[in-house]
Amino acid sequence: MEDLKDHIETQLSDAVNAVVIENSEITVEARRAEIVKVISFLRDDPICKFSSLIDICGVDYPARERRFDVVYHMLSMAHNTRIRIKVTTDETAPVHSITSIFPNANWYEREAFDMYGILFDQHPDLRRILTDYGFEGYPLRKDFPLSGFVEVRYDEERKSVVYEPVNLPQEYRSFDFMSPWEGAKYILPGDEKGAE
């Protein structure tokens, strides 16, 4: 594994920021502008032979300037080895699409766009894949509200699907914000029997 790491570092020194081994897996931190070069090399190099793209996913770190990681997972069946490639980006800077190298990247990139809003340059059909076309926002971003912005229901009178703003009434709930380990300072319903 160390030999493979050293080979990748030597061959891609101008295209990667770091190559590390953690938990018996190689992670390549690639430069965003060089992702096509890195992926092509890992697939075509006779020493690497990472011929299968397993997955592309997004990760959100809202406190960072480049808040998103785009993570590529590849497999070398010839060497029974996996590799992870990471690229950082933000809401406006697109990552170059790798659909010309791996056609199965099409739906993975669409999913990252749909869930996180990560843009992919030169993608053949970058549109939502999991959410509705009218959906607002990106549901896997950490700043997306847990309840969403709208709720969908079927209206029997209209015989159609209706989109309504989320309404979470709280008038029947009482929040005391006390620690569950300290116990209540008052008698809870049902506890009055134990006091007798």
mmCIF file of N, CA and C in Angstrom, residues 168-174:
data_model
loop_
_atom_site.group_PDB
_atom_site.id
_atom_site.type_symbol
_atom_site.label_atom_id
_atom_site.label_comp_id
_atom_site.label_asym_id
_atom_site.label_seq_id
_atom_site.Cartn_x
_atom_site.Cartn_y
_atom_site.Cartn_z
ATOM 1 N N LEU A 168 -46.068 24.374 12.212
ATOM 2 C CA LEU A 168 -45.830 23.549 13.386
ATOM 3 C C LEU A 168 -46.380 24.255 14.621
ATOM 4 N N PRO A 169 -47.663 24.070 14.897
ATOM 5 C CA PRO A 169 -48.240 24.742 16.078
ATOM 6 C C PRO A 169 -47.666 24.160 17.361
ATOM 7 N N GLN A 170 -47.393 25.027 18.322
ATOM 8 C CA GLN A 170 -46.780 24.607 19.566
ATOM 9 C C GLN A 170 -47.627 24.960 20.783
ATOM 10 N N GLU A 171 -48.866 25.420 20.584
ATOM 11 C CA GLU A 171 -49.635 25.921 21.719
ATOM 12 C C GLU A 171 -49.992 24.856 22.757
ATOM 13 N N TYR A 172 -49.980 23.574 22.402
ATOM 14 C CA TYR A 172 -50.354 22.529 23.356
ATOM 15 C C TYR A 172 -49.141 21.879 24.018
ATOM 16 N N ARG A 173 -47.947 22.392 23.743
ATOM 17 C CA ARG A 173 -46.760 21.805 24.321
ATOM 18 C C ARG A 173 -46.192 22.725 25.390
ATOM 19 N N SER A 174 -45.716 22.147 26.440
ATOM 20 C CA SER A 174 -45.107 22.903 27.512
ATOM 21 C C SER A 174 -43.652 22.460 27.635
#
